[in-house]
CSV table of C-alpha atoms and ligand atoms in Angstrom, one decimal:
chain,number,residue,atom,x,y,z
A,1,MET,CA,-97.0,-24.6,-83.3
A,2,ALA,CA,-96.8,-25.4,-86.9
A,3,LYS,CA,-100.3,-26.6,-86.8
A,4,HIS,CA,-101.1,-29.4,-89.2
A,5,LEU,CA,-103.3,-27.9,-92.0
A,6,PRO,CA,-105.1,-30.5,-94.2
A,7,HIS,CA,-104.6,-30.2,-98.0
A,8,GLY,CA,-106.9,-27.9,-99.7
A,9,THR,CA,-107.6,-25.4,-96.2
A,10,HIS,CA,-109.1,-22.0,-97.0
A,11,THR,CA,-108.9,-19.2,-95.2
A,12,PRO,CA,-109.8,-15.4,-96.1
A,13,VAL,CA,-106.7,-13.8,-96.2
A,14,LEU,CA,-103.4,-15.6,-96.7
A,15,ILE,CA,-100.0,-13.2,-95.4
A,16,ILE,CA,-96.8,-14.0,-96.5
A,17,GLY,CA,-94.0,-12.6,-94.3
A,18,ALA,CA,-94.4,-12.6,-90.3
A,19,GLY,CA,-92.2,-8.8,-90.1
A,20,PRO,CA,-94.2,-6.0,-88.9
A,21,ALA,CA,-96.5,-5.4,-91.2
A,22,GLY,CA,-97.9,-9.2,-91.6
A,23,LEU,CA,-98.0,-9.7,-88.2
A,24,THR,CA,-99.9,-6.1,-87.1
A,25,LEU,CA,-102.1,-7.3,-90.2
A,26,SER,CA,-102.9,-10.5,-88.9
A,27,HIS,CA,-104.0,-8.9,-85.6
A,28,LEU,CA,-106.0,-6.6,-87.1
A,29,LEU,CA,-107.8,-8.6,-88.6
A,30,HIS,CA,-108.3,-11.4,-86.1
A,31,GLN,CA,-109.6,-8.2,-83.7
A,32,ALA,CA,-112.1,-7.2,-86.4
A,33,GLY,CA,-113.1,-11.2,-86.6
A,34,VAL,CA,-111.3,-12.1,-89.8
A,35,ASP,CA,-109.0,-15.3,-89.9
A,36,SER,CA,-106.1,-15.3,-91.9
A,37,ILE,CA,-102.4,-18.1,-91.9
A,38,VAL,CA,-99.0,-16.3,-92.1
A,39,VAL,CA,-96.6,-17.9,-93.7
A,40,GLU,CA,-93.2,-17.1,-93.2
A,41,ARG,CA,-90.1,-18.6,-94.6
A,42,ARG,CA,-87.9,-18.5,-91.7
A,43,SER,CA,-87.6,-20.2,-88.4
A,44,ARG,CA,-89.9,-18.2,-85.2
A,45,ALA,CA,-86.0,-17.8,-83.5
A,46,ASP,CA,-84.6,-16.2,-86.4
A,47,VAL,CA,-87.4,-13.7,-87.3
A,48,GLU,CA,-87.2,-13.0,-83.4
A,49,SER,CA,-83.4,-12.1,-83.3
A,50,THR,CA,-82.6,-10.1,-86.2
A,51,ILE,CA,-81.4,-6.7,-85.6
A,52,ARG,CA,-83.2,-3.9,-87.8
A,53,ALA,CA,-83.6,-0.6,-86.6
A,54,GLY,CA,-85.6,0.3,-83.1
A,55,ILE,CA,-87.7,3.9,-83.8
A,56,LEU,CA,-91.7,3.6,-82.9
A,57,GLU,CA,-93.7,6.7,-84.1
A,58,PRO,CA,-96.9,7.6,-81.8
A,59,ALA,CA,-99.2,6.3,-84.1
A,60,THR,CA,-97.6,3.1,-84.3
A,61,LEU,CA,-97.4,3.1,-80.4
A,62,GLU,CA,-100.7,4.3,-80.1
A,63,LEU,CA,-102.1,1.2,-82.0
A,64,MET,CA,-100.4,-1.5,-79.8
A,65,ARG,CA,-101.8,0.1,-77.2
A,66,ARG,CA,-105.5,0.1,-78.6
A,67,THR,CA,-105.0,-3.1,-79.4
A,68,GLY,CA,-103.6,-4.6,-76.7
A,69,VAL,CA,-100.1,-5.1,-77.6
A,70,GLY,CA,-98.8,-2.4,-75.0
A,71,GLU,CA,-97.8,-3.8,-72.4
A,72,ARG,CA,-94.2,-4.7,-72.7
A,73,VAL,CA,-93.2,-1.5,-74.8
A,74,ASP,CA,-94.4,0.9,-72.1
A,75,ALA,CA,-92.7,-0.9,-69.3
A,76,GLU,CA,-89.5,-1.4,-71.4
A,77,GLY,CA,-89.5,0.7,-74.7
A,78,ILE,CA,-87.4,3.8,-73.8
A,79,PRO,CA,-89.7,7.2,-74.4
A,80,GLU,CA,-88.0,9.9,-77.2
A,81,ARG,CA,-88.8,12.9,-76.6
A,82,GLY,CA,-85.9,14.9,-78.1
A,83,ILE,CA,-83.2,14.4,-80.5
A,84,GLU,CA,-79.8,15.7,-80.7
A,85,ILE,CA,-78.7,17.1,-84.6
A,86,SER,CA,-74.7,17.5,-84.1
A,87,VAL,CA,-73.3,19.9,-87.0
A,88,ASN,CA,-69.0,19.7,-86.8
A,89,ASN,CA,-69.4,18.7,-83.5
A,90,GLN,CA,-72.1,21.5,-82.2
A,91,ARG,CA,-75.0,20.1,-81.1
A,92,THR,CA,-78.7,21.3,-81.4
A,93,ARG,CA,-81.6,19.7,-79.4
A,94,ILE,CA,-84.9,19.3,-81.2
A,95,ASP,CA,-87.3,18.9,-78.6
A,96,LEU,CA,-90.1,16.7,-80.4
A,97,GLU,CA,-92.3,16.3,-77.4
A,98,GLY,CA,-92.4,20.1,-76.7
A,99,LEU,CA,-92.7,21.2,-80.6
A,100,THR,CA,-95.6,18.3,-81.1
A,101,GLY,CA,-97.0,17.4,-77.8
A,102,LYS,CA,-95.7,13.9,-79.2
A,103,THR,CA,-93.0,11.4,-78.1
A,104,ALA,CA,-91.5,8.1,-79.8
A,105,ALA,CA,-90.2,5.5,-78.2
A,106,ILE,CA,-87.1,3.2,-78.8
A,107,TYR,CA,-87.7,-0.3,-79.0
A,108,PRO,CA,-85.9,-2.8,-81.3
A,109,GLN,CA,-87.9,-4.0,-84.4
A,110,HIS,CA,-87.3,-7.7,-83.4
A,111,GLU,CA,-89.2,-6.8,-79.6
A,112,TYR,CA,-92.3,-5.6,-81.5
A,113,VAL,CA,-92.0,-9.0,-83.8
A,114,LYS,CA,-91.8,-10.9,-80.9
A,115,ASP,CA,-95.3,-9.5,-79.0
A,116,PHE,CA,-97.1,-9.6,-82.0
A,117,ILE,CA,-96.1,-13.4,-82.9
A,118,ALA,CA,-96.7,-14.2,-78.9
A,119,ARG,CA,-100.1,-12.3,-79.1
A,120,ARG,CA,-101.2,-13.8,-82.3
A,121,LEU,CA,-100.5,-17.1,-80.4
A,122,ALA,CA,-102.2,-17.0,-77.8
A,123,ASP,CA,-105.2,-15.7,-79.8
A,124,GLY,CA,-105.1,-19.2,-81.6
A,125,GLY,CA,-103.5,-17.5,-84.8
A,126,THR,CA,-102.1,-19.6,-87.4
A,127,LEU,CA,-98.4,-18.7,-87.8
A,128,LEU,CA,-96.5,-21.1,-90.2
A,129,PHE,CA,-92.9,-20.7,-89.6
A,130,GLU,CA,-90.4,-22.4,-91.9
A,131,HIS,CA,-92.9,-22.4,-94.8
A,132,THR,CA,-92.3,-21.0,-98.4
A,133,VAL,CA,-94.7,-19.8,-100.7
A,134,THR,CA,-93.8,-21.4,-103.7
A,135,ALA,CA,-96.6,-19.6,-106.2
A,136,VAL,CA,-99.4,-17.9,-106.0
A,137,GLU,CA,-102.2,-18.3,-108.7
A,138,GLY,CA,-105.1,-16.5,-108.4
A,139,GLU,CA,-107.0,-17.9,-105.2
A,140,VAL,CA,-104.4,-20.9,-105.2
A,141,VAL,CA,-101.2,-20.5,-103.1
A,142,SER,CA,-98.4,-23.4,-102.9
A,143,VAL,CA,-96.6,-23.8,-99.8
A,144,GLU,CA,-93.3,-25.8,-99.2
A,145,THR,CA,-92.7,-27.2,-95.3
A,146,SER,CA,-89.2,-27.6,-94.3
A,147,SER,CA,-89.5,-30.9,-94.4
A,148,GLY,CA,-90.5,-30.7,-98.5
A,149,GLU,CA,-94.4,-31.0,-98.2
A,150,HIS,CA,-96.3,-29.1,-100.3
A,151,LEU,CA,-99.4,-27.4,-99.7
A,152,SER,CA,-102.2,-25.8,-101.2
A,153,ILE,CA,-104.0,-23.0,-99.6
A,154,ARG,CA,-106.9,-21.5,-100.7
A,155,ALA,CA,-107.1,-18.3,-100.0
A,156,ASP,CA,-109.7,-14.9,-100.9
A,157,HIS,CA,-106.8,-12.3,-100.7
A,158,VAL,CA,-103.5,-12.9,-100.5
A,159,VAL,CA,-101.1,-10.1,-99.0
A,160,ALA,CA,-96.8,-10.2,-99.4
A,161,ALA,CA,-95.3,-8.8,-96.9
A,162,ASP,CA,-92.3,-10.4,-97.5
A,163,GLY,CA,-90.0,-7.4,-97.5
A,164,SER,CA,-87.8,-5.9,-100.5
A,165,ALA,CA,-87.0,-8.7,-101.8
A,166,SER,CA,-90.1,-10.2,-102.3
A,167,PRO,CA,-91.0,-12.1,-105.6
A,168,TRP,CA,-94.5,-11.6,-105.7
A,169,ARG,CA,-93.9,-7.7,-106.3
A,170,ALA,CA,-93.6,-8.9,-110.3
A,171,GLN,CA,-97.2,-10.3,-110.6
A,172,VAL,CA,-98.3,-6.9,-109.5
A,173,ALA,CA,-96.1,-5.5,-112.0
A,174,GLY,CA,-96.2,-1.6,-110.8
A,175,LEU,CA,-94.0,1.4,-111.9
A,176,ARG,CA,-91.1,1.3,-109.7
A,177,ALA,CA,-89.9,4.1,-108.8
A,178,ARG,CA,-86.3,4.0,-107.4
A,179,HIS,CA,-83.2,6.1,-106.1
A,180,GLU,CA,-79.9,5.0,-105.1
A,181,TYR,CA,-77.7,6.9,-102.3
A,182,PRO,CA,-74.0,7.1,-102.6
A,183,TYR,CA,-73.5,5.7,-99.1
A,184,ALA,CA,-74.2,3.4,-96.8
A,185,TRP,CA,-74.0,3.1,-92.7
A,186,PHE,CA,-72.3,0.6,-91.0
A,187,GLY,CA,-74.0,-0.7,-88.0
A,188,LEU,CA,-72.5,-1.8,-84.3
A,189,MET,CA,-74.0,-3.3,-81.6
A,190,VAL,CA,-71.7,-2.3,-78.7
A,191,GLU,CA,-71.7,-3.5,-74.8
A,192,ALA,CA,-71.3,0.0,-73.1
A,193,PRO,CA,-73.2,2.7,-70.8
A,194,PRO,CA,-75.3,5.2,-73.1
A,195,THR,CA,-73.1,7.7,-74.7
A,196,HIS,CA,-76.3,10.6,-74.3
A,197,ARG,CA,-79.8,10.5,-72.8
A,198,GLU,CA,-81.0,11.1,-76.5
A,199,LEU,CA,-80.3,10.1,-79.5
A,200,ILE,CA,-77.5,12.0,-81.5
A,201,TYR,CA,-77.3,12.5,-85.3
A,202,ALA,CA,-74.4,13.6,-86.2
A,203,THR,CA,-72.8,15.3,-89.9
A,204,HIS,CA,-69.1,15.8,-90.0
A,205,PRO,CA,-67.1,16.5,-93.1
A,206,GLU,CA,-65.6,13.1,-92.4
A,207,GLY,CA,-69.0,11.5,-92.6
A,208,PHE,CA,-72.6,10.9,-90.4
A,209,ALA,CA,-72.6,8.9,-87.3
A,210,LEU,CA,-75.7,7.8,-85.4
A,211,ILE,CA,-75.7,7.6,-81.5
A,212,SER,CA,-78.9,5.4,-80.6
A,213,LYS,CA,-79.2,3.0,-77.5
A,214,ARG,CA,-80.6,-0.2,-76.8
A,215,SER,CA,-80.4,-0.3,-72.8
A,216,ASP,CA,-78.1,1.0,-69.8
A,217,THR,CA,-75.7,-1.7,-71.1
A,218,LEU,CA,-76.3,-2.1,-74.5
A,219,GLN,CA,-75.6,0.7,-77.5
A,220,ARG,CA,-76.7,0.7,-81.1
A,221,TYR,CA,-74.5,2.7,-83.5
A,222,TYR,CA,-73.8,3.7,-86.9
A,223,LEU,CA,-71.6,5.0,-89.3
A,224,GLN,CA,-71.5,6.4,-92.6
A,225,CYS,CA,-69.6,4.0,-94.8
A,226,SER,CA,-69.2,3.3,-98.5
A,227,PRO,CA,-71.6,0.9,-100.2
A,228,GLU,CA,-68.6,-1.2,-101.2
A,229,ASP,CA,-67.4,-1.3,-97.4
A,230,SER,CA,-67.7,-4.8,-95.8
A,231,PRO,CA,-67.4,-5.4,-92.3
A,232,GLU,CA,-63.5,-6.2,-92.4
A,233,ASP,CA,-62.8,-3.1,-93.5
A,234,TRP,CA,-62.8,-1.1,-90.1
A,235,SER,CA,-60.6,-2.6,-87.6
A,236,GLU,CA,-61.6,-1.3,-84.0
A,237,ASP,CA,-59.3,1.5,-84.4
A,238,ARG,CA,-60.7,2.9,-87.1
A,239,ILE,CA,-64.3,2.4,-85.4
A,240,TRP,CA,-63.6,4.5,-82.5
A,241,GLU,CA,-61.3,6.9,-83.9
A,242,GLN,CA,-64.1,7.8,-86.2
A,243,LEU,CA,-67.1,7.6,-83.7
A,244,HIS,CA,-65.3,10.1,-81.8
A,245,ARG,CA,-64.2,12.4,-84.5
A,246,ARG,CA,-67.7,12.4,-86.1
A,247,ALA,CA,-69.8,12.6,-82.7
A,248,ASP,CA,-68.1,13.8,-79.7
A,249,SER,CA,-69.4,17.2,-78.6
A,250,GLU,CA,-68.8,19.5,-75.9
A,251,GLY,CA,-69.8,17.2,-72.7
A,252,ILE,CA,-70.1,14.0,-74.4
A,253,THR,CA,-67.7,11.5,-75.2
A,254,VAL,CA,-69.0,8.4,-77.2
A,255,SER,CA,-68.8,5.2,-74.6
A,256,GLU,CA,-66.9,2.4,-76.1
A,257,GLY,CA,-67.2,-1.5,-75.4
A,258,ARG,CA,-67.3,-4.9,-76.7
A,259,ILE,CA,-68.7,-5.2,-80.5
A,260,THR,CA,-70.9,-7.6,-80.6
A,261,GLU,CA,-72.5,-6.9,-84.2
A,262,ARG,CA,-71.4,-5.1,-87.4
A,263,ALA,CA,-73.1,-5.1,-90.3
A,264,VAL,CA,-73.4,-2.8,-93.5
A,265,LEU,CA,-76.8,-1.5,-94.5
A,266,ARG,CA,-77.7,-0.4,-98.0
A,267,PHE,CA,-79.5,2.9,-98.9
A,268,ARG,CA,-82.1,2.3,-100.9
A,269,SER,CA,-85.8,4.3,-102.0
A,270,ALA,CA,-88.2,2.5,-104.1
A,271,VAL,CA,-92.1,2.4,-104.2
A,272,THR,CA,-94.2,0.2,-106.4
A,273,GLU,CA,-97.6,1.8,-107.7
A,274,PRO,CA,-100.0,-0.1,-107.5
A,275,MET,CA,-99.8,-1.6,-104.8
A,276,GLN,CA,-102.3,-4.7,-105.7
A,277,ARG,CA,-103.7,-6.1,-108.6
A,278,GLY,CA,-106.7,-8.6,-108.3
A,279,ASN,CA,-106.6,-10.1,-105.2
A,280,LEU,CA,-103.1,-9.9,-104.4
A,281,TYR,CA,-102.0,-7.0,-102.1
A,282,LEU,CA,-98.2,-5.7,-101.4
A,283,ALA,CA,-97.4,-4.1,-97.9
A,284,GLY,CA,-94.4,-2.9,-96.0
A,285,ASP,CA,-90.9,-3.5,-97.6
A,286,ALA,CA,-92.3,-5.5,-100.3
A,287,ALA,CA,-94.0,-2.1,-101.5
A,288,HIS,CA,-91.4,0.3,-100.6
A,289,THR,CA,-88.1,0.5,-99.2
A,290,VAL,CA,-86.9,3.7,-97.5
A,291,PRO,CA,-82.9,4.5,-96.4
A,292,PRO,CA,-82.6,4.1,-92.8
A,293,THR,CA,-82.3,7.6,-91.4
A,294,GLY,CA,-85.2,8.2,-89.4
A,295,ALA,CA,-86.0,4.8,-89.0
A,296,LYS,CA,-90.0,5.0,-91.0
A,297,GLY,CA,-89.3,1.2,-92.3
A,298,LEU,CA,-91.3,-0.5,-89.8
A,299,ASN,CA,-93.6,2.7,-89.1
A,300,LEU,CA,-94.3,2.6,-92.5
A,301,ALA,CA,-95.6,-0.9,-92.6
A,302,VAL,CA,-97.6,-0.4,-89.6
A,303,ALA,CA,-99.3,2.3,-92.0
A,304,ASP,CA,-100.1,0.5,-95.0
A,305,VAL,CA,-101.5,-2.5,-93.1
A,306,GLN,CA,-103.7,0.3,-91.0
A,307,VAL,CA,-105.4,1.1,-94.2
A,308,LEU,CA,-105.4,-2.5,-95.5
A,309,ALA,CA,-106.9,-4.2,-93.0
A,310,PRO,CA,-110.4,-2.4,-93.2
A,311,GLY,CA,-110.8,-2.8,-97.1
A,312,LEU,CA,-110.2,-6.5,-96.3
A,313,VAL,CA,-112.2,-6.5,-93.4
A,314,ARG,CA,-114.9,-4.8,-95.7
A,315,ALA,CA,-114.6,-7.5,-98.2
A,316,VAL,CA,-114.5,-10.2,-96.6
A,317,GLN,CA,-117.7,-9.4,-94.1
A,318,THR,CA,-120.0,-7.7,-96.2
A,319,GLY,CA,-118.5,-8.6,-100.0
A,320,GLU,CA,-118.1,-4.5,-100.6
A,321,ARG,CA,-114.6,-4.2,-102.5
A,322,ASP,CA,-114.5,-0.2,-102.5
A,323,LEU,CA,-112.4,0.5,-99.6
A,324,LEU,CA,-109.8,-2.5,-100.6
A,325,ASP,CA,-109.8,-1.3,-104.6
A,326,LYS,CA,-108.8,2.4,-103.1
A,327,TYR,CA,-105.9,0.8,-101.1
A,328,THR,CA,-103.4,1.7,-103.1
A,329,GLU,CA,-104.6,5.6,-103.4
A,330,LEU,CA,-105.3,5.9,-99.5
A,331,ALA,CA,-101.5,4.5,-98.9
A,332,LEU,CA,-99.2,5.8,-100.8
A,333,PRO,CA,-99.8,9.8,-99.8
A,334,HIS,CA,-98.3,8.8,-96.9
A,335,VAL,CA,-95.7,6.4,-98.1
A,336,TRP,CA,-94.1,9.4,-100.4
A,337,ARG,CA,-94.1,11.8,-97.4
A,338,ALA,CA,-92.4,9.2,-95.3
A,339,GLN,CA,-89.6,8.6,-98.5
A,340,GLN,CA,-89.1,12.5,-99.2
A,341,PHE,CA,-88.6,12.8,-95.3
A,342,SER,CA,-86.1,10.1,-95.2
A,343,TRP,CA,-84.2,11.4,-98.6
A,344,TRP,CA,-84.2,14.7,-96.8
A,345,MET,CA,-82.6,14.1,-93.7
A,346,SER,CA,-80.1,11.5,-95.6
A,347,SER,CA,-79.3,14.5,-97.8
A,348,LEU,CA,-78.7,16.8,-95.4
A,349,LEU,CA,-76.2,14.5,-93.0
A,350,HIS,CA,-74.1,12.7,-95.3
A,351,ALA,CA,-71.5,14.0,-97.0
A,352,ALA,CA,-71.3,11.8,-100.3
A,353,GLU,CA,-67.9,10.9,-101.2
A,354,GLY,CA,-66.3,13.5,-103.5
A,355,GLU,CA,-68.6,16.0,-102.6
A,356,SER,CA,-67.9,19.4,-103.7
A,357,PRO,CA,-66.8,22.2,-101.3
A,358,PHE,CA,-69.9,23.9,-102.9
A,359,SER,CA,-72.3,20.7,-102.0
A,360,ALA,CA,-70.7,20.7,-98.6
A,361,ARG,CA,-70.8,24.8,-97.7
A,362,ARG,CA,-74.3,24.5,-99.1
A,363,ARG,CA,-75.8,21.4,-97.0
A,364,VAL,CA,-74.3,22.7,-93.7
A,365,ALA,CA,-75.9,26.3,-94.4
A,366,GLN,CA,-79.1,24.6,-94.8
A,367,LEU,CA,-79.1,22.4,-91.4
A,368,HIS,CA,-78.4,25.5,-90.0
A,369,SER,CA,-81.5,27.0,-91.6
A,370,VAL,CA,-83.1,24.4,-90.2
A,371,LEU,CA,-82.0,23.9,-86.9
A,372,GLU,CA,-82.0,27.8,-85.7
A,373,SER,CA,-85.6,28.3,-86.8
A,374,GLU,CA,-88.5,27.4,-85.0
A,375,ALA,CA,-90.3,26.6,-87.7
A,376,GLY,CA,-87.6,24.6,-89.0
A,377,ARG,CA,-87.1,22.7,-86.2
A,378,ARG,CA,-90.9,22.1,-85.6
A,379,PHE,CA,-91.4,20.6,-89.4
A,380,LEU,CA,-87.9,18.0,-88.9
A,381,ALA,CA,-89.9,17.0,-85.8
A,382,GLU,CA,-93.3,16.9,-86.8
A,383,GLN,CA,-92.1,14.6,-90.1
A,384,TYR,CA,-89.6,12.8,-87.7
A,385,VAL,CA,-92.6,11.7,-85.1
A,386,GLY,CA,-94.5,10.8,-88.0
A,387,THR,CA,-97.7,12.5,-89.4
A,388,ARG,CA,-99.9,9.6,-90.0
A,389,ALA,CA,-103.4,10.1,-88.2
A,390,GLN,CA,-103.4,8.0,-85.0
A,391,GLU,CA,-107.0,6.5,-85.9
A,392,VAL,CA,-107.7,3.8,-88.3
B,401,DHB,C1,-82.1,3.9,-85.1
B,401,DHB,C2,-82.1,3.7,-86.3
B,401,DHB,C3,-82.4,4.7,-87.2
B,401,DHB,O1,-82.5,4.3,-88.6
B,401,DHB,C4,-82.4,5.6,-86.7
B,401,DHB,O2,-83.0,6.7,-87.4
B,401,DHB,C5,-82.8,5.7,-85.3
B,401,DHB,C6,-82.1,4.9,-84.9
B,401,DHB,C7,-81.7,2.3,-84.5
B,401,DHB,O3,-81.5,1.5,-84.8
B,401,DHB,O4,-81.7,3.2,-83.0
């Protein structure tokens, strides 16, 4: 599918990165009649198998359905009608559906990516895997193929959607607001039956644990760990002992099985402002990173391109830049709300190393205030399912 592009090919929009932001954007542009080329450094197999988070907000699901990519998520995604918050092994259910009228879905990010790749290819889209962008100079984008050939592509607009390490962010030269967290997650994939119907977010004096799921036979668990930890620091015995200690509760025992994947995930918050300069735009993790709690990253990337796509379409089709020039202004309020929620949920549920007795008791009291109040549960539910508009 690596189409052979003639040197000097022109495209209205060149997208760097075939992740959720880049692929969704390319699909939305196509539906509005605007061509794009997606350039991705990694192989298709790699992109389609990288394990990431797995929660799709209702607005993301709605976009998939409305634009003809919802068939598989509707058949295979697991509806998420509620979540459980466990505080020192006592659970409170947050009725997402009852409190918001909406449900999210558990559907791994790489499945989302597979659906959009398949759809772009079926629609005749140009996706260049194993191609690396080496320079963006105005409208000229230099690309190197895996066999070392050099291509030059002319693009009216260039979107960097190539993740948190995007080298193109420096060319936007924005202000980078950052926050570091004194904890990380140790992510596990486990061949086991589901522990419970719903996800369990558990906080415990020894740390946080998240009991998520993937299927009837595969489960996704996370344990709070130190940012300095490596997977070798965690023996099987320690993993299971800590999962049970932190996340078991009345009637629920974390189900055990063979561990097939172990990785440490860093916690970071960062936002770049502005998200554009000239004809270069940042989308998704290239512009901002959220910590994993609440799984907002993919949804935020999709929210960005829902704002960026209409601006690009208008600029390409009419030459009017008014909407495109407002991309940052239109995208940022949502970015900061997601940032705030991810920070809040992380801070409520994690015991920072060396947390003082005062902070620990205060944190648990705050959690109880939220969980015991209907207004508190509703606030949590609304933020968790997402607050962005469901219409583009
Ligand atoms: C998952 C990840 C999250 O960060 C989260 O909040 C919920 C679920 C997951 O990978 O399943």
